[in-house]
Amino acid sequence: MRVNLMVGGSVELIPKQEVQDRQHENWIGVDHGATWLIQHGIVPQSAVGDFDSTDAAEFTTVRQEITNIKKLPTAKDMTDTQAGVLTAIKQFQPDQIDIFGATGGRLDQLLANLYLPLQDQFKDYLPKIRFIDRQNIVSYYFPGTYTLRRQPKFKYLAFVNLTPVEDLNLVDEKYPLHHWSSLIPFSWSSNEFAGDENHFSFRKGIVAVILSGDWPLH
């Protein structure tokens, strides 16, 4: 089962057509993301957040449309996105968690979102979490050997070690890499697919793979 989260980030980066194509799937609205979903004809199963970016009229609509709402204090030890992912795990035990509206805007919030899967409470779900916007798809990997499939409109391919990594191999990408290790985070960016499928492997660490396309997309 796949669960989708809509976070209250930069609306211009939300792939609206893809969201509409998923309108009958399970959704969780996070903070102003709940309002965005309602405005676009999607009523999420749950809403969570401190709703500090939602005005009184919008929150009245949220309460009218959504029965399962968890309102959090503004001062808390987690972000709204973290609370949304925890809600998804507890409510659905999903096979995939796709997060929209979590990129762009403030850099500190972007980094908090992108590093979220590394935290202990989410680490079991790390390979099941993706961040998606109009220009990027971010996926996370534990050590192993993997196949990547080319996707339309996403020309570029990046491999980013978020922790120390050992023996990273980009086997058949346009720009191969062999037996690379590093103690610091590093982004091998602007690589490309050399075919419909490409492969990579690594022996230790956590790697994010980012599919990217040039702006504007869809």
Short mmCIF file of N, CA and C in Angstrom, two decimals, residues 63-213:
data_model
loop_
_atom_site.label_atom_id
_atom_site.label_comp_id
_atom_site.label_asym_id
_atom_site.label_seq_id
_atom_site.Cartn_x
_atom_site.Cartn_y
_atom_site.Cartn_z
N ARG A 63 -11.44 21.31 9.48
CA ARG A 63 -12.22 20.61 10.50
C ARG A 63 -13.54 20.09 9.96
N GLN A 64 -14.12 20.81 9.01
CA GLN A 64 -15.38 20.38 8.42
C GLN A 64 -15.20 19.18 7.49
N GLU A 65 -14.06 19.12 6.81
CA GLU A 65 -13.85 18.10 5.78
C GLU A 65 -13.15 16.84 6.30
N ILE A 66 -12.31 16.98 7.32
CA ILE A 66 -11.46 15.87 7.75
C ILE A 66 -11.84 15.48 9.18
N THR A 67 -12.13 14.23 9.39
CA THR A 67 -12.56 13.78 10.72
C THR A 67 -11.37 13.47 11.63
N ASN A 68 -10.26 13.03 11.07
CA ASN A 68 -9.11 12.62 11.88
C ASN A 68 -8.04 13.72 11.81
N ILE A 69 -8.04 14.60 12.79
CA ILE A 69 -7.10 15.72 12.82
C ILE A 69 -6.29 15.66 14.11
N LYS A 70 -4.98 15.79 13.98
CA LYS A 70 -4.11 15.86 15.15
C LYS A 70 -3.42 17.22 15.14
N LYS A 71 -3.88 18.12 16.01
CA LYS A 71 -3.30 19.46 16.08
C LYS A 71 -2.20 19.47 17.13
N LEU A 72 -1.01 19.86 16.69
CA LEU A 72 0.18 19.85 17.54
C LEU A 72 0.50 21.25 18.02
N PRO A 73 1.19 21.37 19.15
CA PRO A 73 1.64 22.70 19.59
C PRO A 73 2.71 23.25 18.66
N THR A 74 2.80 24.55 18.59
CA THR A 74 3.84 25.17 17.76
C THR A 74 5.23 24.86 18.30
N ALA A 75 5.40 24.89 19.61
CA ALA A 75 6.67 24.55 20.24
C ALA A 75 6.69 23.04 20.52
N LYS A 76 7.52 22.32 19.77
CA LYS A 76 7.55 20.86 19.91
C LYS A 76 8.91 20.35 19.47
N ASP A 77 9.17 19.08 19.74
CA ASP A 77 10.48 18.49 19.47
C ASP A 77 10.52 17.73 18.15
N MET A 78 9.57 17.98 17.27
CA MET A 78 9.59 17.37 15.95
C MET A 78 8.99 18.33 14.94
N THR A 79 9.30 18.11 13.68
CA THR A 79 8.70 18.92 12.63
C THR A 79 7.34 18.36 12.26
N ASP A 80 6.54 19.17 11.58
CA ASP A 80 5.24 18.69 11.11
C ASP A 80 5.42 17.52 10.14
N THR A 81 6.46 17.57 9.31
CA THR A 81 6.69 16.47 8.37
C THR A 81 6.99 15.18 9.12
N GLN A 82 7.81 15.25 10.16
CA GLN A 82 8.06 14.06 10.98
C GLN A 82 6.75 13.51 11.54
N ALA A 83 5.91 14.40 12.06
CA ALA A 83 4.63 13.96 12.62
C ALA A 83 3.77 13.32 11.55
N GLY A 84 3.82 13.85 10.33
CA GLY A 84 3.05 13.27 9.24
C GLY A 84 3.52 11.88 8.87
N VAL A 85 4.83 11.68 8.82
CA VAL A 85 5.36 10.36 8.50
C VAL A 85 5.02 9.36 9.60
N LEU A 86 5.13 9.79 10.85
CA LEU A 86 4.74 8.90 11.96
C LEU A 86 3.27 8.52 11.86
N THR A 87 2.43 9.48 11.50
CA THR A 87 1.00 9.20 11.33
C THR A 87 0.79 8.17 10.22
N ALA A 88 1.50 8.33 9.11
CA ALA A 88 1.38 7.39 8.00
C ALA A 88 1.77 5.98 8.42
N ILE A 89 2.85 5.87 9.19
CA ILE A 89 3.32 4.55 9.63
C ILE A 89 2.33 3.91 10.58
N LYS A 90 1.85 4.69 11.56
CA LYS A 90 0.93 4.13 12.56
C LYS A 90 -0.43 3.81 11.97
N GLN A 91 -0.90 4.63 11.05
CA GLN A 91 -2.25 4.45 10.54
C GLN A 91 -2.33 3.40 9.43
N PHE A 92 -1.27 3.29 8.61
CA PHE A 92 -1.38 2.45 7.42
C PHE A 92 -0.34 1.33 7.32
N GLN A 93 0.79 1.43 8.05
CA GLN A 93 1.90 0.50 7.86
C GLN A 93 2.18 0.31 6.36
N PRO A 94 2.48 1.38 5.65
CA PRO A 94 2.52 1.33 4.18
C PRO A 94 3.80 0.67 3.65
N ASP A 95 3.71 0.27 2.38
CA ASP A 95 4.88 -0.23 1.66
C ASP A 95 5.68 0.91 1.04
N GLN A 96 5.04 2.06 0.86
CA GLN A 96 5.68 3.21 0.23
C GLN A 96 5.08 4.48 0.82
N ILE A 97 5.94 5.46 1.13
CA ILE A 97 5.50 6.77 1.59
C ILE A 97 6.07 7.81 0.63
N ASP A 98 5.22 8.45 -0.14
CA ASP A 98 5.65 9.50 -1.07
C ASP A 98 5.25 10.85 -0.50
N ILE A 99 6.21 11.75 -0.44
CA ILE A 99 6.02 13.04 0.22
C ILE A 99 6.10 14.15 -0.82
N PHE A 100 5.05 14.94 -0.90
CA PHE A 100 4.96 16.07 -1.83
C PHE A 100 4.94 17.37 -1.01
N GLY A 101 5.33 18.47 -1.65
CA GLY A 101 5.25 19.77 -1.00
C GLY A 101 6.28 19.98 0.09
N ALA A 102 7.34 19.19 0.08
CA ALA A 102 8.34 19.26 1.15
C ALA A 102 9.66 19.87 0.70
N THR A 103 9.69 20.43 -0.50
CA THR A 103 10.92 21.01 -1.04
C THR A 103 10.69 22.47 -1.38
N GLY A 104 11.79 23.19 -1.59
CA GLY A 104 11.70 24.60 -1.89
C GLY A 104 11.57 25.43 -0.62
N GLY A 105 11.60 26.74 -0.77
CA GLY A 105 11.43 27.61 0.39
C GLY A 105 12.65 27.62 1.30
N ARG A 106 12.42 27.56 2.60
CA ARG A 106 13.49 27.69 3.58
C ARG A 106 14.44 26.50 3.52
N LEU A 107 15.74 26.81 3.48
CA LEU A 107 16.75 25.77 3.37
C LEU A 107 16.80 24.89 4.61
N ASP A 108 16.58 25.47 5.81
CA ASP A 108 16.64 24.65 7.02
C ASP A 108 15.52 23.61 7.03
N GLN A 109 14.34 23.98 6.54
CA GLN A 109 13.24 23.03 6.50
C GLN A 109 13.46 21.97 5.43
N LEU A 110 14.04 22.37 4.30
CA LEU A 110 14.36 21.41 3.26
C LEU A 110 15.34 20.35 3.78
N LEU A 111 16.39 20.79 4.46
CA LEU A 111 17.38 19.84 4.98
C LEU A 111 16.76 18.94 6.05
N ALA A 112 15.91 19.51 6.91
CA ALA A 112 15.24 18.70 7.92
C ALA A 112 14.43 17.60 7.27
N ASN A 113 13.75 17.92 6.16
CA ASN A 113 12.96 16.91 5.46
C ASN A 113 13.85 15.86 4.80
N LEU A 114 14.89 16.28 4.10
CA LEU A 114 15.72 15.34 3.36
C LEU A 114 16.50 14.41 4.28
N TYR A 115 16.84 14.88 5.49
CA TYR A 115 17.56 14.03 6.44
C TYR A 115 16.63 13.18 7.30
N LEU A 116 15.34 13.41 7.19
CA LEU A 116 14.37 12.71 8.04
C LEU A 116 14.52 11.19 8.04
N PRO A 117 14.69 10.54 6.88
CA PRO A 117 14.73 9.07 6.89
C PRO A 117 15.93 8.49 7.63
N LEU A 118 16.96 9.29 7.93
CA LEU A 118 18.13 8.79 8.64
C LEU A 118 17.90 8.66 10.14
N GLN A 119 16.84 9.29 10.65
CA GLN A 119 16.60 9.27 12.09
C GLN A 119 16.14 7.89 12.53
N ASP A 120 16.50 7.54 13.76
CA ASP A 120 16.25 6.18 14.25
C ASP A 120 14.79 5.78 14.13
N GLN A 121 13.86 6.68 14.43
CA GLN A 121 12.45 6.31 14.43
C GLN A 121 11.90 6.05 13.02
N PHE A 122 12.63 6.47 11.99
CA PHE A 122 12.18 6.26 10.62
C PHE A 122 13.07 5.30 9.84
N LYS A 123 14.19 4.88 10.42
CA LYS A 123 15.20 4.19 9.64
C LYS A 123 14.70 2.88 9.03
N ASP A 124 13.79 2.18 9.74
CA ASP A 124 13.24 0.96 9.16
C ASP A 124 12.44 1.24 7.89
N TYR A 125 11.96 2.46 7.75
CA TYR A 125 11.18 2.85 6.58
C TYR A 125 12.01 3.58 5.53
N LEU A 126 13.30 3.74 5.78
CA LEU A 126 14.15 4.54 4.89
C LEU A 126 14.00 4.18 3.42
N PRO A 127 14.07 2.89 3.02
CA PRO A 127 13.95 2.58 1.59
C PRO A 127 12.54 2.75 1.04
N LYS A 128 11.57 3.02 1.91
CA LYS A 128 10.18 3.16 1.48
C LYS A 128 9.75 4.62 1.34
N ILE A 129 10.65 5.55 1.66
CA ILE A 129 10.32 6.97 1.65
C ILE A 129 10.89 7.63 0.39
N ARG A 130 10.06 8.42 -0.27
CA ARG A 130 10.51 9.22 -1.40
C ARG A 130 9.99 10.66 -1.26
N PHE A 131 10.80 11.60 -1.71
CA PHE A 131 10.36 12.99 -1.85
C PHE A 131 10.21 13.28 -3.33
N ILE A 132 9.07 13.86 -3.70
CA ILE A 132 8.76 14.09 -5.10
C ILE A 132 8.33 15.54 -5.30
N ASP A 133 8.93 16.20 -6.30
CA ASP A 133 8.42 17.49 -6.74
C ASP A 133 8.49 17.53 -8.26
N ARG A 134 8.22 18.67 -8.84
CA ARG A 134 8.17 18.77 -10.30
C ARG A 134 9.52 18.47 -10.94
N GLN A 135 10.58 18.67 -10.17
CA GLN A 135 11.92 18.60 -10.77
C GLN A 135 12.77 17.47 -10.24
N ASN A 136 12.33 16.81 -9.17
CA ASN A 136 13.19 15.82 -8.51
C ASN A 136 12.38 14.67 -7.92
N ILE A 137 13.01 13.50 -7.88
CA ILE A 137 12.54 12.36 -7.10
C ILE A 137 13.73 11.88 -6.27
N VAL A 138 13.57 11.89 -4.95
CA VAL A 138 14.65 11.49 -4.05
C VAL A 138 14.28 10.16 -3.39
N SER A 139 15.16 9.17 -3.54
CA SER A 139 14.97 7.86 -2.92
C SER A 139 16.19 7.53 -2.08
N TYR A 140 16.02 6.61 -1.13
CA TYR A 140 17.07 6.29 -0.16
C TYR A 140 17.39 4.80 -0.19
N TYR A 141 18.67 4.48 0.04
CA TYR A 141 19.11 3.10 -0.09
C TYR A 141 20.07 2.71 1.03
N PHE A 142 19.87 1.49 1.53
CA PHE A 142 20.85 0.82 2.38
C PHE A 142 21.85 0.09 1.48
N PRO A 143 22.96 -0.42 2.04
CA PRO A 143 23.94 -1.14 1.23
C PRO A 143 23.30 -2.29 0.44
N GLY A 144 23.78 -2.47 -0.77
CA GLY A 144 23.26 -3.54 -1.61
C GLY A 144 23.55 -3.26 -3.07
N THR A 145 22.92 -4.03 -3.94
CA THR A 145 23.04 -3.90 -5.39
C THR A 145 21.66 -3.59 -5.95
N TYR A 146 21.57 -2.56 -6.82
CA TYR A 146 20.26 -2.05 -7.22
C TYR A 146 20.20 -1.78 -8.72
N THR A 147 18.97 -1.84 -9.22
CA THR A 147 18.65 -1.47 -10.59
C THR A 147 17.80 -0.21 -10.58
N LEU A 148 18.18 0.76 -11.39
CA LEU A 148 17.42 2.00 -11.55
C LEU A 148 16.82 2.03 -12.94
N ARG A 149 15.58 2.50 -13.04
CA ARG A 149 14.90 2.57 -14.33
C ARG A 149 14.68 4.03 -14.73
N ARG A 150 15.02 4.31 -15.95
CA ARG A 150 14.85 5.66 -16.48
C ARG A 150 13.38 6.08 -16.40
N GLN A 151 13.16 7.35 -16.04
CA GLN A 151 11.80 7.87 -15.99
C GLN A 151 11.70 9.09 -16.90
N PRO A 152 10.58 9.24 -17.60
CA PRO A 152 10.43 10.37 -18.52
C PRO A 152 10.61 11.70 -17.80
N LYS A 153 11.22 12.65 -18.47
CA LYS A 153 11.39 14.05 -18.03
C LYS A 153 12.43 14.21 -16.93
N PHE A 154 13.06 13.12 -16.49
CA PHE A 154 14.11 13.23 -15.48
C PHE A 154 15.42 12.77 -16.10
N LYS A 155 16.15 13.72 -16.67
CA LYS A 155 17.35 13.40 -17.44
C LYS A 155 18.53 13.05 -16.55
N TYR A 156 18.65 13.72 -15.41
CA TYR A 156 19.88 13.64 -14.62
C TYR A 156 19.74 12.67 -13.45
N LEU A 157 20.88 12.20 -13.01
CA LEU A 157 20.95 11.16 -11.99
C LEU A 157 22.08 11.54 -11.04
N ALA A 158 21.78 11.59 -9.75
CA ALA A 158 22.81 11.94 -8.76
C ALA A 158 22.85 10.87 -7.68
N PHE A 159 24.05 10.62 -7.17
CA PHE A 159 24.26 9.67 -6.09
C PHE A 159 24.90 10.44 -4.94
N VAL A 160 24.21 10.49 -3.81
CA VAL A 160 24.62 11.33 -2.68
C VAL A 160 24.78 10.45 -1.45
N ASN A 161 26.02 10.30 -0.97
CA ASN A 161 26.18 9.56 0.28
C ASN A 161 25.90 10.51 1.44
N LEU A 162 24.93 10.16 2.27
CA LEU A 162 24.52 10.99 3.40
C LEU A 162 25.28 10.65 4.67
N THR A 163 25.96 9.51 4.67
CA THR A 163 26.82 9.05 5.75
C THR A 163 28.14 8.61 5.12
N PRO A 164 29.15 8.27 5.92
CA PRO A 164 30.32 7.63 5.33
C PRO A 164 29.89 6.42 4.50
N VAL A 165 30.53 6.25 3.36
CA VAL A 165 30.15 5.19 2.44
C VAL A 165 31.40 4.42 2.00
N GLU A 166 31.21 3.14 1.76
CA GLU A 166 32.32 2.30 1.29
C GLU A 166 31.93 1.58 0.01
N ASP A 167 32.85 1.61 -0.94
CA ASP A 167 32.78 0.80 -2.16
C ASP A 167 31.54 1.11 -2.99
N LEU A 168 31.34 2.39 -3.29
CA LEU A 168 30.25 2.80 -4.17
C LEU A 168 30.67 2.57 -5.62
N ASN A 169 29.82 1.88 -6.36
CA ASN A 169 30.11 1.57 -7.76
C ASN A 169 28.92 1.98 -8.63
N LEU A 170 29.19 2.86 -9.59
CA LEU A 170 28.20 3.21 -10.61
C LEU A 170 28.60 2.41 -11.85
N VAL A 171 27.88 1.34 -12.07
CA VAL A 171 28.38 0.29 -12.96
C VAL A 171 28.28 0.67 -14.42
N ASP A 172 27.10 1.13 -14.85
CA ASP A 172 26.88 1.33 -16.28
C ASP A 172 26.18 2.65 -16.57
N GLU A 173 26.29 3.61 -15.66
CA GLU A 173 25.78 4.95 -15.93
C GLU A 173 26.66 5.64 -16.98
N LYS A 174 26.25 6.81 -17.44
CA LYS A 174 27.03 7.55 -18.43
C LYS A 174 28.43 7.82 -17.92
N TYR A 175 28.53 8.16 -16.61
CA TYR A 175 29.84 8.40 -16.00
C TYR A 175 30.04 7.37 -14.89
N PRO A 176 30.76 6.30 -15.16
CA PRO A 176 30.93 5.23 -14.17
C PRO A 176 31.81 5.68 -13.00
N LEU A 177 31.69 4.94 -11.91
CA LEU A 177 32.51 5.16 -10.72
C LEU A 177 32.82 3.78 -10.13
N HIS A 178 34.06 3.59 -9.69
CA HIS A 178 34.46 2.26 -9.24
C HIS A 178 35.11 2.32 -7.86
N HIS A 179 34.55 1.54 -6.94
CA HIS A 179 35.15 1.29 -5.62
C HIS A 179 35.51 2.59 -4.90
N TRP A 180 34.53 3.51 -4.85
CA TRP A 180 34.76 4.81 -4.22
C TRP A 180 34.27 4.79 -2.79
N SER A 181 35.05 5.34 -1.89
CA SER A 181 34.68 5.44 -0.48
C SER A 181 34.92 6.86 0.01
N SER A 182 34.16 7.27 1.03
CA SER A 182 34.33 8.62 1.58
C SER A 182 33.85 8.64 3.02
N LEU A 183 34.51 9.46 3.84
CA LEU A 183 34.09 9.66 5.22
C LEU A 183 33.16 10.84 5.38
N ILE A 184 33.03 11.66 4.33
CA ILE A 184 32.18 12.85 4.39
C ILE A 184 31.07 12.74 3.34
N PRO A 185 29.95 13.43 3.53
CA PRO A 185 28.90 13.44 2.51
C PRO A 185 29.42 14.03 1.21
N PHE A 186 28.92 13.50 0.11
CA PHE A 186 29.37 13.97 -1.21
C PHE A 186 28.27 13.68 -2.22
N SER A 187 28.12 14.56 -3.21
CA SER A 187 27.12 14.39 -4.25
C SER A 187 27.78 14.20 -5.60
N TRP A 188 27.64 13.00 -6.16
CA TRP A 188 28.03 12.77 -7.55
C TRP A 188 26.83 13.16 -8.42
N SER A 189 26.82 14.43 -8.83
CA SER A 189 25.65 14.99 -9.51
C SER A 189 25.84 15.00 -11.02
N SER A 190 24.76 15.30 -11.72
CA SER A 190 24.74 15.49 -13.17
C SER A 190 25.20 14.26 -13.94
N ASN A 191 25.03 13.07 -13.33
CA ASN A 191 25.20 11.86 -14.11
C ASN A 191 23.94 11.64 -14.94
N GLU A 192 23.96 10.63 -15.80
CA GLU A 192 22.80 10.34 -16.65
C GLU A 192 22.67 8.85 -16.87
N PHE A 193 21.48 8.43 -17.24
CA PHE A 193 21.27 7.04 -17.63
C PHE A 193 21.98 6.78 -18.96
N ALA A 194 22.56 5.60 -19.07
CA ALA A 194 23.15 5.16 -20.34
C ALA A 194 22.24 4.18 -21.07
N GLY A 195 21.13 3.84 -20.45
CA GLY A 195 20.15 2.94 -21.05
C GLY A 195 18.86 3.05 -20.27
N ASP A 196 17.89 2.22 -20.59
CA ASP A 196 16.62 2.26 -19.86
C ASP A 196 16.78 1.79 -18.43
N GLU A 197 17.81 0.97 -18.18
CA GLU A 197 18.13 0.52 -16.83
C GLU A 197 19.61 0.73 -16.56
N ASN A 198 19.93 1.18 -15.37
CA ASN A 198 21.32 1.25 -14.93
C ASN A 198 21.42 0.66 -13.53
N HIS A 199 22.63 0.42 -13.09
CA HIS A 199 22.86 -0.32 -11.86
C HIS A 199 23.90 0.39 -10.99
N PHE A 200 23.75 0.20 -9.67
CA PHE A 200 24.77 0.70 -8.75
C PHE A 200 24.80 -0.20 -7.53
N SER A 201 25.90 -0.10 -6.78
CA SER A 201 26.04 -0.90 -5.57
C SER A 201 26.96 -0.17 -4.60
N PHE A 202 26.82 -0.51 -3.32
CA PHE A 202 27.76 -0.03 -2.31
C PHE A 202 27.70 -0.97 -1.12
N ARG A 203 28.76 -0.95 -0.31
CA ARG A 203 28.93 -1.95 0.73
C ARG A 203 28.59 -1.44 2.12
N LYS A 204 28.65 -0.12 2.34
CA LYS A 204 28.40 0.42 3.67
C LYS A 204 27.92 1.85 3.55
N GLY A 205 26.97 2.25 4.43
CA GLY A 205 26.50 3.63 4.47
C GLY A 205 25.06 3.75 4.01
N ILE A 206 24.65 4.99 3.76
CA ILE A 206 23.32 5.31 3.24
C ILE A 206 23.51 6.26 2.06
N VAL A 207 22.85 5.94 0.96
CA VAL A 207 22.97 6.73 -0.26
C VAL A 207 21.58 7.19 -0.70
N ALA A 208 21.47 8.47 -1.04
CA ALA A 208 20.27 8.99 -1.68
C ALA A 208 20.52 9.05 -3.18
N VAL A 209 19.54 8.62 -3.95
CA VAL A 209 19.59 8.74 -5.40
C VAL A 209 18.54 9.77 -5.82
N ILE A 210 18.98 10.74 -6.62
CA ILE A 210 18.10 11.82 -7.03
C ILE A 210 17.97 11.81 -8.54
N LEU A 211 16.73 11.64 -9.01
CA LEU A 211 16.42 11.84 -10.42
C LEU A 211 15.98 13.28 -10.59
N SER A 212 16.57 14.00 -11.54
CA SER A 212 16.27 15.42 -11.72
C SER A 212 16.04 15.74 -13.18
N GLY A 213 15.27 16.78 -13.41
CA GLY A 213 15.05 17.30 -14.74
C GLY A 213 15.17 18.80 -14.76
#
